[in-house]
XYZ file of C-alpha atoms in Angstrom:
468
model
C 134.686 -68.114 33.573
C 137.125 -66.032 31.546
C 135.223 -66.601 28.314
C 131.915 -65.798 29.918
C 133.104 -62.499 31.307
C 134.058 -61.356 27.814
C 130.370 -60.940 26.993
C 128.532 -57.779 28.017
C 125.208 -59.606 27.712
C 125.709 -62.413 30.239
C 127.260 -62.690 33.650
C 127.729 -65.392 36.248
C 127.215 -64.049 39.756
C 128.737 -65.875 42.734
C 127.044 -65.238 46.080
C 129.071 -66.144 49.147
C 127.312 -66.609 52.483
C 128.276 -67.970 55.866
C 124.985 -69.826 56.182
C 125.012 -73.571 56.668
C 123.951 -75.925 53.841
C 120.180 -75.951 53.341
C 119.747 -72.322 54.398
C 117.039 -70.543 52.392
C 118.136 -67.243 50.837
C 115.784 -64.543 49.563
C 117.144 -62.772 46.499
C 115.744 -59.518 45.128
C 116.044 -58.110 41.619
C 115.340 -54.491 40.731
C 113.924 -54.230 37.202
C 112.808 -51.116 35.340
C 109.054 -51.189 34.806
C 106.366 -48.640 33.852
C 104.957 -46.542 36.662
C 101.570 -47.492 38.025
C 98.713 -45.062 37.385
C 96.164 -44.128 40.047
C 92.621 -43.386 38.880
C 89.783 -42.106 41.042
C 86.018 -41.844 41.137
C 84.162 -39.458 43.445
C 80.507 -40.324 44.127
C 78.413 -37.354 45.253
C 75.408 -38.199 47.391
C 73.895 -34.917 48.552
C 76.118 -33.456 51.272
C 78.161 -36.691 51.477
C 80.709 -38.206 49.119
C 82.560 -41.469 48.652
C 85.918 -41.865 46.977
C 87.005 -44.933 45.042
C 90.579 -45.442 43.957
C 92.208 -47.990 41.678
C 95.728 -48.534 40.387
C 96.525 -49.632 36.840
C 99.647 -51.819 36.880
C 101.511 -53.015 33.761
C 103.762 -56.072 33.604
C 106.593 -55.211 31.205
C 109.321 -57.240 32.900
C 109.584 -59.851 30.158
C 108.312 -62.606 32.505
C 104.919 -63.751 33.690
C 103.969 -62.864 37.245
C 102.769 -65.880 39.166
C 101.684 -65.556 42.765
C 103.213 -62.077 43.054
C 102.772 -60.009 46.199
C 102.158 -56.507 44.809
C 103.183 -53.372 46.722
C 102.705 -49.954 45.138
C 104.697 -46.940 46.302
C 103.823 -43.297 45.643
C 106.617 -40.782 46.287
C 109.029 -38.368 44.663
C 112.212 -40.426 44.866
C 115.018 -39.865 42.349
C 115.706 -43.064 40.400
C 118.954 -43.829 38.592
C 120.470 -46.740 36.741
C 124.051 -47.818 36.260
C 125.582 -50.274 33.795
C 127.099 -52.599 36.365
C 127.315 -55.445 33.840
C 129.604 -53.462 31.552
C 133.369 -53.768 31.963
C 135.070 -50.433 32.569
C 138.793 -49.651 32.455
C 140.634 -46.529 33.522
C 143.157 -45.615 30.848
C 146.671 -45.114 32.142
C 149.004 -42.674 30.394
C 152.061 -43.931 28.539
C 155.340 -42.431 29.777
C 158.900 -42.903 28.506
C 161.446 -45.069 30.315
C 164.089 -42.812 31.791
C 167.807 -43.750 32.028
C 167.677 -43.875 35.835
C 164.787 -46.279 35.774
C 162.247 -43.713 37.025
C 159.188 -42.492 35.238
C 158.139 -39.013 34.196
C 155.366 -36.954 35.704
C 151.902 -38.457 35.498
C 149.689 -36.939 32.882
C 146.866 -34.809 34.201
C 144.301 -35.691 31.582
C 143.435 -39.217 30.563
C 141.383 -38.668 27.410
C 138.988 -41.529 28.169
C 135.918 -41.788 30.329
C 136.506 -42.403 34.004
C 134.083 -44.097 36.329
C 130.628 -45.374 35.601
C 128.072 -43.430 33.607
C 124.859 -42.650 35.455
C 121.673 -41.890 33.535
C 118.151 -41.131 34.635
C 115.556 -43.801 34.029
C 113.616 -43.439 30.846
C 110.308 -41.594 31.211
C 107.495 -44.019 31.990
C 105.391 -44.949 29.029
C 101.777 -43.846 29.417
C 98.821 -45.793 28.057
C 97.991 -44.540 24.564
C 94.551 -44.149 22.996
C 94.574 -47.689 21.662
C 95.857 -48.846 25.042
C 96.781 -52.278 26.221
C 93.806 -54.320 27.317
C 93.423 -54.580 31.044
C 93.536 -58.052 32.483
C 90.190 -59.809 32.383
C 90.854 -61.053 35.899
C 88.488 -59.131 38.204
C 90.142 -57.678 41.266
C 88.243 -58.078 44.528
C 86.348 -54.978 45.703
C 88.366 -54.187 48.821
C 90.935 -51.691 50.021
C 94.662 -52.077 49.844
C 96.649 -51.818 53.049
C 98.088 -48.307 53.070
C 101.044 -47.141 55.132
C 102.467 -43.626 55.380
C 106.047 -42.450 55.883
C 107.841 -39.135 55.559
C 108.986 -39.978 52.029
C 106.286 -42.108 50.443
C 102.879 -43.736 50.685
C 102.761 -47.502 50.252
C 99.763 -49.591 49.189
C 100.052 -53.335 49.734
C 97.580 -55.378 47.698
C 96.143 -58.315 49.655
C 96.550 -61.752 48.100
C 98.784 -63.143 45.368
C 98.399 -62.028 41.757
C 99.021 -63.657 38.383
C 99.689 -61.319 35.465
C 100.980 -62.450 32.096
C 103.916 -60.690 30.503
C 102.764 -57.594 28.570
C 99.477 -57.707 30.498
C 97.852 -55.161 32.792
C 95.840 -55.308 35.953
C 93.563 -52.916 37.816
C 93.640 -53.286 41.587
C 91.635 -51.392 44.238
C 93.330 -48.877 46.524
C 90.532 -47.584 48.744
C 86.751 -47.110 48.946
C 85.364 -44.988 51.753
C 83.383 -41.838 52.572
C 85.263 -38.527 52.733
C 84.214 -35.016 53.779
C 83.288 -33.066 50.639
C 81.528 -29.723 50.255
C 79.895 -28.549 47.028
C 80.965 -25.008 46.078
C 80.614 -22.575 43.183
C 84.135 -21.345 42.457
C 85.234 -18.228 40.562
C 88.902 -18.415 39.470
C 91.093 -15.338 39.380
C 90.896 -15.315 35.580
C 87.078 -15.361 35.598
C 85.295 -12.521 33.775
C 81.660 -13.364 34.473
C 79.068 -15.917 33.410
C 78.840 -19.290 35.118
C 81.210 -20.176 37.972
C 82.938 -23.525 38.143
C 81.316 -26.497 39.832
C 83.791 -27.644 42.447
C 84.212 -29.840 45.487
C 86.226 -28.893 48.554
C 87.615 -32.311 49.523
C 89.186 -33.133 52.888
C 91.526 -36.125 53.069
C 90.800 -37.979 56.307
C 91.758 -41.404 54.952
C 94.905 -41.613 57.089
C 97.287 -41.583 54.116
C 98.340 -39.377 51.240
C 96.194 -39.653 48.107
C 98.380 -39.872 44.963
C 97.686 -37.493 42.084
C 95.527 -38.776 39.246
C 92.408 -38.238 37.176
C 89.147 -38.221 39.152
C 85.768 -38.841 37.589
C 82.953 -37.090 39.458
C 79.599 -38.918 39.569
C 76.287 -37.668 40.972
C 74.194 -40.402 42.608
C 71.201 -38.207 43.535
C 69.626 -37.767 40.106
C 68.313 -41.247 39.373
C 68.831 -44.982 39.723
C 72.286 -44.826 38.125
C 75.166 -42.419 38.859
C 75.485 -39.506 36.409
C 78.835 -38.345 35.119
C 79.075 -34.602 35.891
C 82.718 -33.915 35.058
C 86.385 -34.811 35.401
C 89.154 -33.150 37.376
C 92.788 -33.646 38.271
C 93.161 -34.886 41.818
C 96.334 -33.260 43.173
C 98.471 -35.055 45.714
C 96.539 -34.566 48.976
C 98.452 -35.238 52.212
C 96.556 -36.695 55.144
C 94.468 -34.044 56.883
C 94.761 -31.538 54.027
C 92.020 -29.946 51.979
C 91.957 -29.371 48.236
C 89.504 -27.928 45.731
C 88.500 -29.958 42.651
C 86.812 -28.070 39.798
C 85.074 -30.358 37.318
C 82.725 -28.255 35.139
C 80.497 -25.203 34.846
C 77.706 -24.541 37.339
C 75.121 -23.507 34.751
C 72.365 -22.684 37.268
C 74.515 -19.963 38.831
C 75.600 -16.734 37.143
C 77.821 -13.921 38.296
C 79.121 -10.517 37.184
C 82.231 -8.602 38.253
C 82.486 -4.897 39.057
C 85.731 -3.116 39.947
C 86.361 0.391 41.270
C 89.894 1.811 41.530
C 90.643 5.017 43.453
C 93.741 6.825 44.733
C 93.682 8.745 48.006
C 96.298 10.740 49.898
C 97.204 9.166 53.229
C 100.146 11.320 54.396
C 101.760 14.494 53.119
C 105.118 16.033 54.001
C 106.752 19.161 52.606
C 110.400 19.955 53.348
C 112.953 22.077 51.476
C 110.673 22.345 48.484
C 110.253 18.552 48.194
C 106.732 17.180 48.531
C 106.445 13.589 49.772
C 103.061 11.907 49.393
C 101.909 8.525 50.606
C 99.096 7.527 48.270
C 96.779 4.596 48.925
C 95.705 2.839 45.726
C 92.374 1.323 46.726
C 90.855 -1.458 44.644
C 87.302 -2.602 45.343
C 86.131 -5.756 43.546
C 82.570 -7.049 43.799
C 81.092 -10.292 42.527
C 77.286 -10.324 42.176
C 75.736 -13.837 42.118
C 72.303 -15.078 41.122
C 70.902 -18.593 41.521
C 68.220 -20.415 39.497
C 68.688 -23.622 41.469
C 66.545 -25.025 44.258
C 69.679 -25.829 46.268
C 71.889 -23.247 48.063
C 75.557 -22.908 47.191
C 78.731 -22.205 49.069
C 80.697 -19.542 47.168
C 84.430 -19.038 46.820
C 86.113 -16.400 44.672
C 89.807 -16.122 43.865
C 91.553 -12.804 43.226
C 95.131 -11.814 42.416
C 96.464 -9.119 44.763
C 99.819 -7.317 44.296
C 102.543 -7.716 46.904
C 102.384 -5.166 49.705
C 98.612 -4.657 49.521
C 96.637 -4.603 52.766
C 93.081 -5.913 53.248
C 90.254 -3.490 54.024
C 87.221 -5.745 53.622
C 87.078 -8.499 54.656
C 89.635 -7.823 57.374
C 91.388 -11.196 57.178
C 90.793 -13.091 53.929
C 92.392 -16.470 53.297
C 95.614 -16.070 51.323
C 97.862 -18.307 49.267
C 100.750 -16.155 48.119
C 99.436 -13.501 45.738
C 96.025 -15.227 45.490
C 93.381 -14.200 48.020
C 90.041 -15.932 48.605
C 86.635 -14.666 49.738
C 83.819 -17.030 50.687
C 80.081 -16.694 51.215
C 76.737 -18.425 50.752
C 74.192 -18.092 47.938
C 70.597 -18.976 48.919
C 68.408 -21.130 46.688
C 66.952 -19.013 43.854
C 68.420 -15.956 45.513
C 71.044 -13.283 45.010
C 74.108 -12.197 46.963
C 77.437 -10.481 46.465
C 81.000 -10.832 47.715
C 83.493 -8.003 48.032
C 87.258 -7.681 48.323
C 88.710 -4.236 49.060
C 92.482 -3.781 49.239
C 94.843 -0.833 49.596
C 98.392 -0.582 48.280
C 100.452 2.285 49.816
C 102.811 4.018 47.375
C 105.222 6.835 48.207
C 105.721 9.586 45.615
C 108.043 12.613 45.712
C 107.862 15.906 43.807
C 109.956 19.082 43.726
C 107.767 22.167 44.061
C 108.500 25.018 41.686
C 106.947 28.466 41.222
C 104.970 27.066 38.271
C 103.797 23.887 40.059
C 102.042 24.320 43.387
C 100.707 21.674 45.733
C 97.186 22.060 44.361
C 98.287 21.590 40.751
C 100.367 18.501 41.616
C 97.468 16.797 43.378
C 94.906 17.768 40.737
C 97.118 16.564 37.871
C 97.305 13.120 39.445
C 93.618 12.849 40.168
C 94.167 12.376 43.872
C 91.216 12.401 46.218
C 91.711 14.946 48.988
C 89.970 14.295 52.325
C 87.422 17.018 53.072
C 89.009 17.614 56.466
C 92.229 18.577 54.704
C 90.906 21.224 52.318
C 91.204 24.225 54.664
C 94.652 23.075 55.714
C 95.742 22.596 52.114
C 94.757 26.175 51.348
C 96.826 27.283 54.328
C 99.735 25.135 53.136
C 99.545 26.790 49.730
C 99.616 30.270 51.250
C 102.504 29.451 53.574
C 104.460 27.792 50.771
C 103.923 30.915 48.633
C 105.126 33.160 51.479
C 108.240 31.061 51.890
C 108.873 31.031 48.138
C 108.463 34.839 47.947
C 110.935 35.243 50.807
C 113.442 32.985 49.060
C 113.103 35.002 45.847
C 113.527 38.315 47.724
C 116.633 36.992 49.485
C 118.086 36.030 46.113
C 117.376 39.524 44.744
C 119.001 41.225 47.757
C 122.075 39.005 47.464
C 122.404 39.864 43.791
C 122.036 43.619 44.487
C 124.608 43.483 47.310
C 127.116 41.700 45.056
C 126.692 44.437 42.438
C 127.237 47.237 44.976
C 130.346 45.558 46.366
C 131.791 45.281 42.861
C 131.014 48.958 42.179
C 132.698 49.967 45.451
C 135.849 48.225 44.361
C 135.874 50.396 41.214
C 135.224 53.600 43.172
C 138.000 52.873 45.662
C 140.416 52.240 42.832
C 139.523 55.653 41.347
C 140.027 57.348 44.720
C 143.496 55.852 45.007
C 144.399 57.283 41.628
C 143.259 60.822 42.584
C 144.975 61.956 45.779
C 144.235 65.706 45.524
C 140.956 67.167 46.773
C 138.542 68.379 44.150
C 135.038 67.982 42.719
C 135.738 64.550 41.167
C 137.111 63.108 44.404
C 134.176 64.572 46.340
C 131.710 62.980 43.914
C 133.324 59.553 44.322
C 133.327 59.870 48.092
C 129.642 60.829 48.038
C 128.848 57.837 45.803
C 130.791 55.532 48.121
C 128.814 56.839 51.121
C 125.494 56.214 49.315
C 126.575 52.670 48.519
C 127.428 52.009 52.166
C 123.994 53.309 53.192
C 122.352 50.982 50.671
C 124.376 47.997 51.900
C 123.216 48.704 55.448
C 119.588 48.866 54.284
C 119.995 45.626 52.318
C 121.367 43.848 55.381
C 118.485 45.095 57.543
C 115.906 43.972 54.956
C 117.675 40.630 54.525
C 117.363 39.910 58.236
C 113.656 40.749 58.164
C 113.064 38.513 55.128
C 114.986 35.651 56.764
C 112.697 35.920 59.783
C 109.628 35.906 57.518
C 110.941 32.885 55.618
C 111.716 30.928 58.787
C 108.334 31.745 60.297
C 106.556 30.542 57.158
C 108.649 27.350 57.090
C 107.929 26.617 60.758
C 104.221 27.208 60.308
C 104.268 25.012 57.212
C 105.881 22.138 59.109
C 103.283 22.446 61.870
C 100.370 22.361 59.435
C 101.781 19.429 57.463
C 102.250 17.419 60.643
C 98.526 17.713 61.320
C 97.807 16.164 57.916
C 99.443 12.867 58.859
C 96.944 10.218 59.857
């Protein structure tokens, strides 16, 4: 087989087994083929619904299928391919022959590819607009046998199938009633007008439903089902619920109103630094009106920033940053839904003589609780008393420093004049006056320190009462 193995297009494979002669062996061959496509139809019948699923399967193997047992798998497995038929060699470095018969160090880089190349499978080819004609062979109207595992859902088609090469076949997956609730849905990007017609679908089929296009049909309007819209059916695990929006609900209208306010929640003042906790409240209201003879279940979606807390309703359904509010709209009636949230934000400011507490709050348009107004006036007065005391202490310190410097000059003059006389007497008198003033400054400083500390203590007590 030496000549045969020189070809990259053809191989002879020997299979060795310990089975006795006459033993039947089952051989499997994995061949790349286009993915199968699920397609769905949802039949609405008043409060009930039925779901029909089919799979479109293409034979692109290069051979006719005759009596094939078809099993379809839906999962998220990684698929790879490897050129096992190609001959690969690892290049060995060339080294010189040494006098002692040894060889030099092995080279660290080989310059050629090592090992097999692994590439992802080519993307599956989707059916184009012209499309390949589906097989004229009618599949029986029955369900496939579905099995569920942790990694995939498997549909086994009953019976044997014949499909010509380059042909296609549509086979049934399931046909059964499912819980479905008609709702009018407002997405987070909605700005008013008509809400979306949607179905809240619950998968109780016992297996995961693969993602695909779903055609929604209404069977209540006449002898034949009416096409009312299309939607994308997401992958729905067993027991899960998903919403399918398939058009505009033209008999329902809605408008949106939003009111944003900021309100002080806590206030703290220490060492001239004002710390505020401000609640940014956002109230959104959706007003609905119906011109239909049938009631509607309502669901609105709203984006809410991280850290926000609900006010009304107290416990809305959440999915990350998207929150949902539900309600009911009576036939030919009106109703409204509301979502109120609060986002606490901490802000800090340094008070200065030119910027008081009142001016800071007013400049930021903050809403002050009525119960706080008397206390805020008291806070302003106490803060002013403390600020005045701090300014007076600074003035006394500056005056004391000047007197001490002047005393140093007077003492130097006294040292230079040792004899008694009018000039020495004048300097001694001036030095005595300075000492008297220093004593008065120290007494006033102590009084001002007491006034400052009393104002600061009273301020802390008042601010504590403003926490709620």
